[in-house]
Structure formats: structure tokens, C-alpha cells
CSV table of C-alpha atoms in Angstrom, one decimal:
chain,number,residue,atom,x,y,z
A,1,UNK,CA,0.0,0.0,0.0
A,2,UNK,CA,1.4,3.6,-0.9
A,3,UNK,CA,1.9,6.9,1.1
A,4,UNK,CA,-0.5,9.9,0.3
A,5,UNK,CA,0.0,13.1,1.7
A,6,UNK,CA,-2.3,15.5,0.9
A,7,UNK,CA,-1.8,19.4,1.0
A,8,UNK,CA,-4.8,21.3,1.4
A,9,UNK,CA,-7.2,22.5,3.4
A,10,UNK,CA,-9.7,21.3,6.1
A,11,UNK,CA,-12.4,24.1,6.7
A,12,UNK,CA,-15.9,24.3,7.3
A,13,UNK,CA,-18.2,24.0,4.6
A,14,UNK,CA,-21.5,26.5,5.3
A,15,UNK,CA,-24.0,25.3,2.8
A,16,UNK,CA,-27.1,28.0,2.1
A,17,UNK,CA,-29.7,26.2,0.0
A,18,UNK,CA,-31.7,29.2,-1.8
A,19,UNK,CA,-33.9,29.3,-5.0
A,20,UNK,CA,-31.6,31.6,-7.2
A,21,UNK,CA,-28.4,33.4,-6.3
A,22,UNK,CA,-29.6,37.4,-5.1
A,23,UNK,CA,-29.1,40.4,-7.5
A,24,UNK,CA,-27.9,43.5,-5.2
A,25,UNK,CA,-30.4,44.9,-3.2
A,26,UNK,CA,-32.9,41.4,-3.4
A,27,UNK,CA,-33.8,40.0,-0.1
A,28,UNK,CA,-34.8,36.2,-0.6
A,29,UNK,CA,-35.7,33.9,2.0
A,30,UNK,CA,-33.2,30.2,2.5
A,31,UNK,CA,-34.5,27.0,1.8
A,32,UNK,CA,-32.1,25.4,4.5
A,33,UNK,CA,-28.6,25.9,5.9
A,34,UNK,CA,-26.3,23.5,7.4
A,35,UNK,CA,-22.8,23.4,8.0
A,36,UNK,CA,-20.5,20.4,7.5
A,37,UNK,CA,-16.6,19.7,7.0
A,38,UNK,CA,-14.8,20.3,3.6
A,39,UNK,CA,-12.3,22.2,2.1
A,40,UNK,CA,-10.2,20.6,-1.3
A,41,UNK,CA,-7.5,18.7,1.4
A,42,UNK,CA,-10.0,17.0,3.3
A,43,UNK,CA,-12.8,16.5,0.3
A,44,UNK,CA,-9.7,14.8,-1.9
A,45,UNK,CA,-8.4,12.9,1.2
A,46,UNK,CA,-11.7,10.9,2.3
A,47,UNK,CA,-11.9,8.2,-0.2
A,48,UNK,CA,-8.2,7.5,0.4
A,49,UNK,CA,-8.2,7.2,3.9
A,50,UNK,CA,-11.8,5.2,3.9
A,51,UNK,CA,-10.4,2.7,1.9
A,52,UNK,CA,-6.9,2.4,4.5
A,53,UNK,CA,-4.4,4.1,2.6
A,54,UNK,CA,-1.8,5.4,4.6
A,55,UNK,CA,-2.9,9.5,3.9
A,56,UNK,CA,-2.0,12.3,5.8
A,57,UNK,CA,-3.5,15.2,5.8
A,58,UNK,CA,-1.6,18.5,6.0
A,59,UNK,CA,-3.5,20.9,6.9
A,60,UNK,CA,-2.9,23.9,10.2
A,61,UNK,CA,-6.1,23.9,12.8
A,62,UNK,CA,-6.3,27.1,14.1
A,63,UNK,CA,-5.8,28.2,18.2
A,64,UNK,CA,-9.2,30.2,18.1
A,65,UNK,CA,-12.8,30.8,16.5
A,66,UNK,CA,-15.4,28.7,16.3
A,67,UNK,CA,-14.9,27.2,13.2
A,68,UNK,CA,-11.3,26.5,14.4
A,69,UNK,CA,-13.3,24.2,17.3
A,70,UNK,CA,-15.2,22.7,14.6
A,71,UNK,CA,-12.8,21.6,12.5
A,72,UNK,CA,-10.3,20.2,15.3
A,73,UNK,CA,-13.1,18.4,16.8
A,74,UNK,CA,-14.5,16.9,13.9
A,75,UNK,CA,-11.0,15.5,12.3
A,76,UNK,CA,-10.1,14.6,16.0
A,77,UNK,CA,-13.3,12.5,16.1
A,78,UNK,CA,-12.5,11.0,12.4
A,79,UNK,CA,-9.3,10.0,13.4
A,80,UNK,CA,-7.5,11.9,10.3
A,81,UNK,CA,-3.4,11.9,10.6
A,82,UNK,CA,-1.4,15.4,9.6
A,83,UNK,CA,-3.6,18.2,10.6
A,84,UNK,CA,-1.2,20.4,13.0
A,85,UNK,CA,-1.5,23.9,15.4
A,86,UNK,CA,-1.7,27.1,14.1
A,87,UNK,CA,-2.1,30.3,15.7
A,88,UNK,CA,-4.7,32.2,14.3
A,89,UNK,CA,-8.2,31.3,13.1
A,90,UNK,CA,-9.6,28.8,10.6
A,91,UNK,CA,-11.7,30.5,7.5
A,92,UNK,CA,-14.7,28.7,6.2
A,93,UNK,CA,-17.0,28.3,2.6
A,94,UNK,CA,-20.4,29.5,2.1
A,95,UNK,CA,-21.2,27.4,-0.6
A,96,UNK,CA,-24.8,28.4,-2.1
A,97,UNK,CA,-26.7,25.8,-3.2
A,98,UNK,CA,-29.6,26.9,-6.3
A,99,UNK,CA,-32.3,25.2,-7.2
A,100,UNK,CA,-30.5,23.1,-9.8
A,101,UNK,CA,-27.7,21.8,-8.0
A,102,UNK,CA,-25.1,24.4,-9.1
A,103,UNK,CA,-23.2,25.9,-6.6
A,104,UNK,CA,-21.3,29.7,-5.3
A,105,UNK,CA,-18.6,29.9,-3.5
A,106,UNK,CA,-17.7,32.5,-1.2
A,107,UNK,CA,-14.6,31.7,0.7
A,108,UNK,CA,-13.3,33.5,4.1
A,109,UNK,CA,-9.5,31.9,4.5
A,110,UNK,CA,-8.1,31.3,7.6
A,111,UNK,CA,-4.7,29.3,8.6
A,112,UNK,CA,-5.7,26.5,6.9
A,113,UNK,CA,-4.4,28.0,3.4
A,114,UNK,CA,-0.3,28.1,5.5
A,115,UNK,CA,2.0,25.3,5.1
A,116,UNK,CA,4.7,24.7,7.1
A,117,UNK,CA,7.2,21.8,6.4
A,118,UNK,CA,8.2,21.0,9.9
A,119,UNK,CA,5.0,19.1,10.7
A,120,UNK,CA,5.6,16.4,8.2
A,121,UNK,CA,6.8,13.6,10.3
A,122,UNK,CA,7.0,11.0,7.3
A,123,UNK,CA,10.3,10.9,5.2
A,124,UNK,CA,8.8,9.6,1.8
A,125,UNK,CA,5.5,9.5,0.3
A,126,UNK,CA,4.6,7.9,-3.2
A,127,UNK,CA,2.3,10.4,-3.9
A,128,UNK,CA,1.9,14.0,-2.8
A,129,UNK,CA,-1.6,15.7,-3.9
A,130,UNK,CA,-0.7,19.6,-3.6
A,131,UNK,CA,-4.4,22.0,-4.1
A,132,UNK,CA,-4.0,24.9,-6.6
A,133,UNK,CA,-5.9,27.0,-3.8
A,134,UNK,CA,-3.0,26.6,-1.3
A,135,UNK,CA,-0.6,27.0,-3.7
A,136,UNK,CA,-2.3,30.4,-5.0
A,137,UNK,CA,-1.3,31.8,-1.3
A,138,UNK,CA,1.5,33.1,0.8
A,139,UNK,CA,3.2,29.8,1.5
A,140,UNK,CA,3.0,28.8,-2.5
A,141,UNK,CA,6.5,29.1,-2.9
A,142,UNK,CA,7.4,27.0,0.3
A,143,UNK,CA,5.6,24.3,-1.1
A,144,UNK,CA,7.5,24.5,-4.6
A,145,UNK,CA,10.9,24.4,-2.2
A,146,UNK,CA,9.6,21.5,-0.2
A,147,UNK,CA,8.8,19.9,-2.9
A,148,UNK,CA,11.9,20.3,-5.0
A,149,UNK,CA,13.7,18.4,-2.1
A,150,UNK,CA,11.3,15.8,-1.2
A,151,UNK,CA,11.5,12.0,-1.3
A,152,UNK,CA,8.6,11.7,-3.1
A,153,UNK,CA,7.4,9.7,-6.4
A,154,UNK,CA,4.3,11.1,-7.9
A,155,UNK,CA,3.1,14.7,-7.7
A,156,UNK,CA,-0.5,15.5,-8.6
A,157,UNK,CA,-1.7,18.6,-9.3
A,158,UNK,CA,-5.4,19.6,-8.7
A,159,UNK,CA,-5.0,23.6,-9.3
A,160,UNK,CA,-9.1,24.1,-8.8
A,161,UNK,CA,-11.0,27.2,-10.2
A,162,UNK,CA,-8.6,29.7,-9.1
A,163,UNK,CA,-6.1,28.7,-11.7
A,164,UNK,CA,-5.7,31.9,-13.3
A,165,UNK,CA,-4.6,33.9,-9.8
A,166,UNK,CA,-1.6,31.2,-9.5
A,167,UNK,CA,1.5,32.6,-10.4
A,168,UNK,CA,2.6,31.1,-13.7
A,169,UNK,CA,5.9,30.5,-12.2
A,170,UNK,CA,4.4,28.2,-9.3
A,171,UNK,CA,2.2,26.3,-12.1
A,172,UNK,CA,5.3,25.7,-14.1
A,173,UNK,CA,7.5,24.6,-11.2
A,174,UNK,CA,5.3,22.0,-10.8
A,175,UNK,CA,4.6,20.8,-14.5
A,176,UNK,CA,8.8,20.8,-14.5
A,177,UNK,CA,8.8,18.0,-11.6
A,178,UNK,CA,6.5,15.6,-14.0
A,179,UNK,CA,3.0,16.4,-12.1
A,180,UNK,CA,0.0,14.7,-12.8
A,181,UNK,CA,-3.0,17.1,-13.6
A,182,UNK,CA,-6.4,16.7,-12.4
A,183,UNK,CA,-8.9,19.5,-13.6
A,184,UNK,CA,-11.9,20.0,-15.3
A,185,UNK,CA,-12.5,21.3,-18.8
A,186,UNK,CA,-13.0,25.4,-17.6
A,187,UNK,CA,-9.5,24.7,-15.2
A,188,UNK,CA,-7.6,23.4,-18.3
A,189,UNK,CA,-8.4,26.1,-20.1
A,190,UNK,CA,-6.5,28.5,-18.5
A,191,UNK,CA,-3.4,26.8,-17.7
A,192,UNK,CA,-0.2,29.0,-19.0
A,193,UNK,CA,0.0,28.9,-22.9
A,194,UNK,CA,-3.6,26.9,-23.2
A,195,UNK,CA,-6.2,29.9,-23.5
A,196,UNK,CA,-8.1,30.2,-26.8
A,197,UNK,CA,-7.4,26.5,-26.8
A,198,UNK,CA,-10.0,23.4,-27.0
A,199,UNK,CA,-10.2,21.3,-23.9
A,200,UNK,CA,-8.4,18.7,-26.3
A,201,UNK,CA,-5.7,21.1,-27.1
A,202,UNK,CA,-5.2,22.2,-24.0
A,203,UNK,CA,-4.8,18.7,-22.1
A,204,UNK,CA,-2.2,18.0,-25.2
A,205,UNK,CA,0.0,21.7,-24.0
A,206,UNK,CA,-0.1,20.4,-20.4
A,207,UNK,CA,0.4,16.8,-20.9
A,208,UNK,CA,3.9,18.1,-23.5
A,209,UNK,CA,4.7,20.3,-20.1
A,210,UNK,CA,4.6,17.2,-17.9
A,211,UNK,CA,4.7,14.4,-19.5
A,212,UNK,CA,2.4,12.7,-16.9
A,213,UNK,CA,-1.4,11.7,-17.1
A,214,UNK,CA,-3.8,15.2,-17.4
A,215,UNK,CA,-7.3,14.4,-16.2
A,216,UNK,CA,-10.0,16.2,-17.3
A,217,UNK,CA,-13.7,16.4,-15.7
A,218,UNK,CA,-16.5,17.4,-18.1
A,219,UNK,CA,-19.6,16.7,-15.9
A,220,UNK,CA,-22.3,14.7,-17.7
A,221,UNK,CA,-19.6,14.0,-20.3
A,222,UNK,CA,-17.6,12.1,-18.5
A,223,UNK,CA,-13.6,12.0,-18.1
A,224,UNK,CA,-11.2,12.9,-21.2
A,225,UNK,CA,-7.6,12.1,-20.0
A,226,UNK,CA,-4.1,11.5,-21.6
A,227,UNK,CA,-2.4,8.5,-20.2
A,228,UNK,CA,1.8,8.8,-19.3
A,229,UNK,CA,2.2,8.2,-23.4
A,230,UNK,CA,0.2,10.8,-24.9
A,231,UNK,CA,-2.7,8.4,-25.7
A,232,UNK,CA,-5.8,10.9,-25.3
A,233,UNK,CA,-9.6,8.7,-23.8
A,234,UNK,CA,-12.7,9.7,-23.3
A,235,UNK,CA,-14.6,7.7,-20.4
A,236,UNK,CA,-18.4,8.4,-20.2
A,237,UNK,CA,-20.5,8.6,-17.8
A,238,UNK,CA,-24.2,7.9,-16.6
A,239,UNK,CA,-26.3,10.8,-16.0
A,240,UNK,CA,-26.2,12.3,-12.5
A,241,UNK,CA,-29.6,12.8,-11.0
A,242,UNK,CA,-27.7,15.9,-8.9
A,243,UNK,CA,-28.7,17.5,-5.4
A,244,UNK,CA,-25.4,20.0,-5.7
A,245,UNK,CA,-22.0,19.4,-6.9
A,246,UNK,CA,-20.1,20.7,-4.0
A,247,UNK,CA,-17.2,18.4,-3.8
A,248,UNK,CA,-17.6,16.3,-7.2
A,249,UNK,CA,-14.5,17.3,-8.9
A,250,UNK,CA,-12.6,16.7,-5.3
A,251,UNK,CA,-14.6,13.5,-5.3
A,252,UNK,CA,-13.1,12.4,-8.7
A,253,UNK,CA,-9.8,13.4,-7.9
A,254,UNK,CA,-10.3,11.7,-4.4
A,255,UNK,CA,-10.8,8.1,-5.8
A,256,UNK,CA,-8.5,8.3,-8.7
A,257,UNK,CA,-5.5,8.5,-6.2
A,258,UNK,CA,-6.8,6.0,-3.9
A,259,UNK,CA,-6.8,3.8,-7.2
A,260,UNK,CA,-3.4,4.8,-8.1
A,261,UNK,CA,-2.2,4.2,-4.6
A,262,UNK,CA,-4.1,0.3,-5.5
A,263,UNK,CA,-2.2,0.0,-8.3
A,264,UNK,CA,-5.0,0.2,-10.2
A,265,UNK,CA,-4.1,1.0,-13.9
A,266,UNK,CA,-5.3,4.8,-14.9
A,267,UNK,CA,-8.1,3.2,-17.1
A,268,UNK,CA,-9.8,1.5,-14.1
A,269,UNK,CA,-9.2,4.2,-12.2
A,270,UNK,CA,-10.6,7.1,-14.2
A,271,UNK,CA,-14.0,4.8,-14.3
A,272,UNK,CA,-14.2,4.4,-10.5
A,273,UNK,CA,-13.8,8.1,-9.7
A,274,UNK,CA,-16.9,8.6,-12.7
A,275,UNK,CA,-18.7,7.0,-10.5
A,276,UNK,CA,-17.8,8.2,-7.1
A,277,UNK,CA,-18.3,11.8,-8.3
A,278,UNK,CA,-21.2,10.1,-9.5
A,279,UNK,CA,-22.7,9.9,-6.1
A,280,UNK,CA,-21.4,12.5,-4.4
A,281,UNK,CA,-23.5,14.8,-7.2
A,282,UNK,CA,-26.7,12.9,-6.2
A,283,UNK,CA,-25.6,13.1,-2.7
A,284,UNK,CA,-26.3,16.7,-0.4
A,285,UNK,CA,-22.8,17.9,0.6
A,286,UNK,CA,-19.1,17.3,-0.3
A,287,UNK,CA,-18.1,13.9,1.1
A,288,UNK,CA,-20.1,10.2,1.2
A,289,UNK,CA,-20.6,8.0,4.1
A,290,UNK,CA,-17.0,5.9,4.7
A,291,UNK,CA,-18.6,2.6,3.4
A,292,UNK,CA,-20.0,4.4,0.1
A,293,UNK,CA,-16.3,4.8,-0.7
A,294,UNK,CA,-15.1,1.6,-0.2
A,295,UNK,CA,-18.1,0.0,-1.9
A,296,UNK,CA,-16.8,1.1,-5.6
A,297,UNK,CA,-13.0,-0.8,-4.5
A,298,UNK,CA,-14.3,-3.8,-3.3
A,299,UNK,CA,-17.0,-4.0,-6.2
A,300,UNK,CA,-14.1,-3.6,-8.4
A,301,UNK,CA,-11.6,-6.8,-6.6
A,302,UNK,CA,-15.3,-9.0,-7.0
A,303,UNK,CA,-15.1,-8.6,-10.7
């Protein structure tokens, strides 16, 4: 079994459940509200550590605020190794939920979105999962340095929907040390060099960066991906019957490493995290139940 460490963050997840987002000046009434863990670190870290992998998860707890209580309680409770002191505050996501499932981010960031090198205890991981959101902030460059100098196999690469507030530089770093890519068709897009390009184009500019597999997330269209040889797939998918998305492309991502870190090849593994991102569309919030993950891995050794 392989080492994952994951760098990203653990927040709180406050989920508003309205008809339509507001114009300025509207006053609208909330279906629901609720608040529940996420963040990209611990939504791409759940499947991995349901299904035993040996994942860590780096991300700083903060010394005060109430969503700082809330998350240290609730990864305390889940038994989730890596999550360290900081002083400070964790942030939290108010993730607004319309009508047809699609969902708004607003984002407060706390210390959740700092890194600090000293509280990995492990000396090698196979694969490190580093989120485009941490490495948009301060610390960005510490995590290119860490990285640089780490015993470590496999880098993958999730930048997420901030892409184009990265610095090229950071982006690049990590395309140089052979990253694998996982993004969906907007995020690819916008990688350095790609804009004006198809989603096919693009993945072809990053993959020629790289060199390693680029995963691609289109929704109801299923997975387009280049393998390590430059072979370009499309994997379909059924039709979601969707609740929100919140979480599916951490979802995906989330299962494709915990079938790398199988040993699964990338074909089976791009067709179990269809499926898990599957669910978690139909499903209200970012993460499934434990058992829902391991269902798809153990349905996969019965065939």
C-alpha cells in the first residue's frame, strides 16, 4: 500500500440552500442551511483514507474561533493523521446551493491555506496531492521548495477554479517535476500557454509540459484524459440525478488516487472516480458516508 500526503485544506463547509443566487439589493428567503466539514485537502483525502491508505493530511487547525473548534473536533473524532496547530483562526465556505444543484462559493480563508514543512513527520510519500488554492497563497513558494527536495514519487496537481490567480511561475515549477493534472474542462483552459485553446488542445499543452497523465472532468460528459504516453480517452458517464455538486471534482480526484495508490491502472481508475463523483452529485454535501467509498473498490476486486 502507498503513502499519500495531501496538501490542502480542512475548513468548514456552510451550505445556504436558496432558490436563485440574489441580485444587489434582493432580499430572498433560505430553503435550508447547514454546516458540515470540507475544504479541497479533506474533500480529496476521504476516499483515500476510507479505503486504508496510509494518507496524511496537511492541513494547520487554528488556536481560536469557532470554526477553528469545529474543524479540530470533527477531524479529532474521524481520526484523520497530519492536521497540526496554528495560531490564528480557521476560514470557512459559504457554498450556495440553487435550485439546480449548481453551486457559489464565497470563501473566508483562515490558517488553513499556510503550510509549514516541519510538521511532516514522514520521510517519503509515493504520492503528494498539492491543491491549486494553497498553492495560489503566501506559502506557494514554500511548497514548490519543499517539494523540489522531497522524497517523493508522484506529484499530482489539482489547481481548482482559481487557476488563473496562481503565479505562472508556481504552475510551471510544478509541471517541470512531471505532475499529474487533475482539472476540469474550464481549469484546463486556463493553464499557461492553453487559452483560446479546446479542452483537447489544452490537455495535449499540459500533458507536452509534464509528460504525466492530465485528467479532465466534463460533468455529464464524463472524463477525457491522456495517459503517461500521450494516448488521449474519453470515459463516459451515466447521468447524474444531482442535489449539488459541492465536492464532485474533489470527489473524482479523491478516488483516482486512492486507485493509483491500489495500483490500479489509470483506465480502471478514471472509471471508478466517474462513479464516485457520481454519487457524491446525487448526494447533499461534499463527502459520502465511509462505506459508500469503499463500496466502488471492493466491487471492483469481486469482478
Amino acid at each position: 500500500m502507498k503513502n499519500l500526503l495531501v496538501i490542502g485544506a480542512a475548513c468548514a463547509d456552510v451550505m445556504l440552500r436558496l432558490d436563485h443566487l440574489p441580485i444587489t439589493g434582493e432580499d430572498i428567503n433560505l430553503q435550508a442551511q447547514d454546516i458540515a466539514m470540507g475544504g479541497c485537502g479533506y474533500n480529496a483525502a476521504m476516499c483515500a483514507f476510507a479505503n486504508g491508505i496510509n494518507v496524511t493530511l496537511l492541513s494547520p487547525v487554528g488556536t481560536s474561533g469557532i470554526y477553528s473548534s469545529f474543524v479540530k473536533n470533527k477531524l479529532k473524532d474521524l481520526g484523520m493523521h497530519g492536521p497540526y496547530k496554528a495560531e490564528g483562526e480557521n476560514g470557512c465556505t459559504y457554498c450556495l446551493v440553487e435550485q439546480s444543484g449548481e453551486r457559489t462559493f464565497l470563501s473566508l480563508h483562515g490558517v488553513e491555506y499556510g503550510f509549514d514543512p516541519s510538521a511532516i513527520k514522514q520521510k517519503h510519500y509515493d504520492y503528494v496531492y498539492v491543491s491549486g488554492l494553497q498553492l495560489e497563497e503566501k506559502d506557494g513558494d514554500r511548497i514548490i521548495h519543499w517539494l523540489q527536495k522531497a522524497d517523493i514519487w508522484n506529484v499530482i496537481y489539482a489547481p481548482g477554479p482559481r487557476i488563473a490567480s496562481i503565479a505562472q511561475e508556481r504552475t510551471e515549477a510544478l509541471l517541470a517535476m512531471h505532475a499529474m493534472v487533475h482539472c476540469n474542462e474550464h481549469e484546463i483552459v486556463s493553464f499557461p500557454g492553453c487559452q483560446g485553446l479546446s479542452v483537447a488542445e489544452a490537455a495535449i499543452h499540459v500533458w507536452q509540459m509534464s509528460h504525466q497523465a492530465v485528467i479532465v472532468t466534463m460533468g455529464e460528459k464524463g472524463t477525457y484524459y491522456i495517459d503517461q504516453t500521450g494516448q488521449a480517452v474519453h470515459a463516459g458517464t451515466n447521468k447524474a440525478a444531482v442535489v449539488d455538486t459541492i465536492g464532485a471534482g474533489d470527489a473524482h480526484c479523491s478516488a483516482w488516487m486512492t486507485a493509483l495508490c491500489m495500483g490500479m491502472d489509470l483506465k480502471d481508475a478514471v472509471c471508478i472516480a466517474n462513479l464516485t463523483a457520481k454519487e457524491v452529485c446525487e448526494t447533499a454535501g461534499a463527502v459520502l458516508p465511509l462505506d459508500h467509498y469503499r463500496s466502488y473498490f471492493q466491487k471492483e476486486k469481486a469482478r
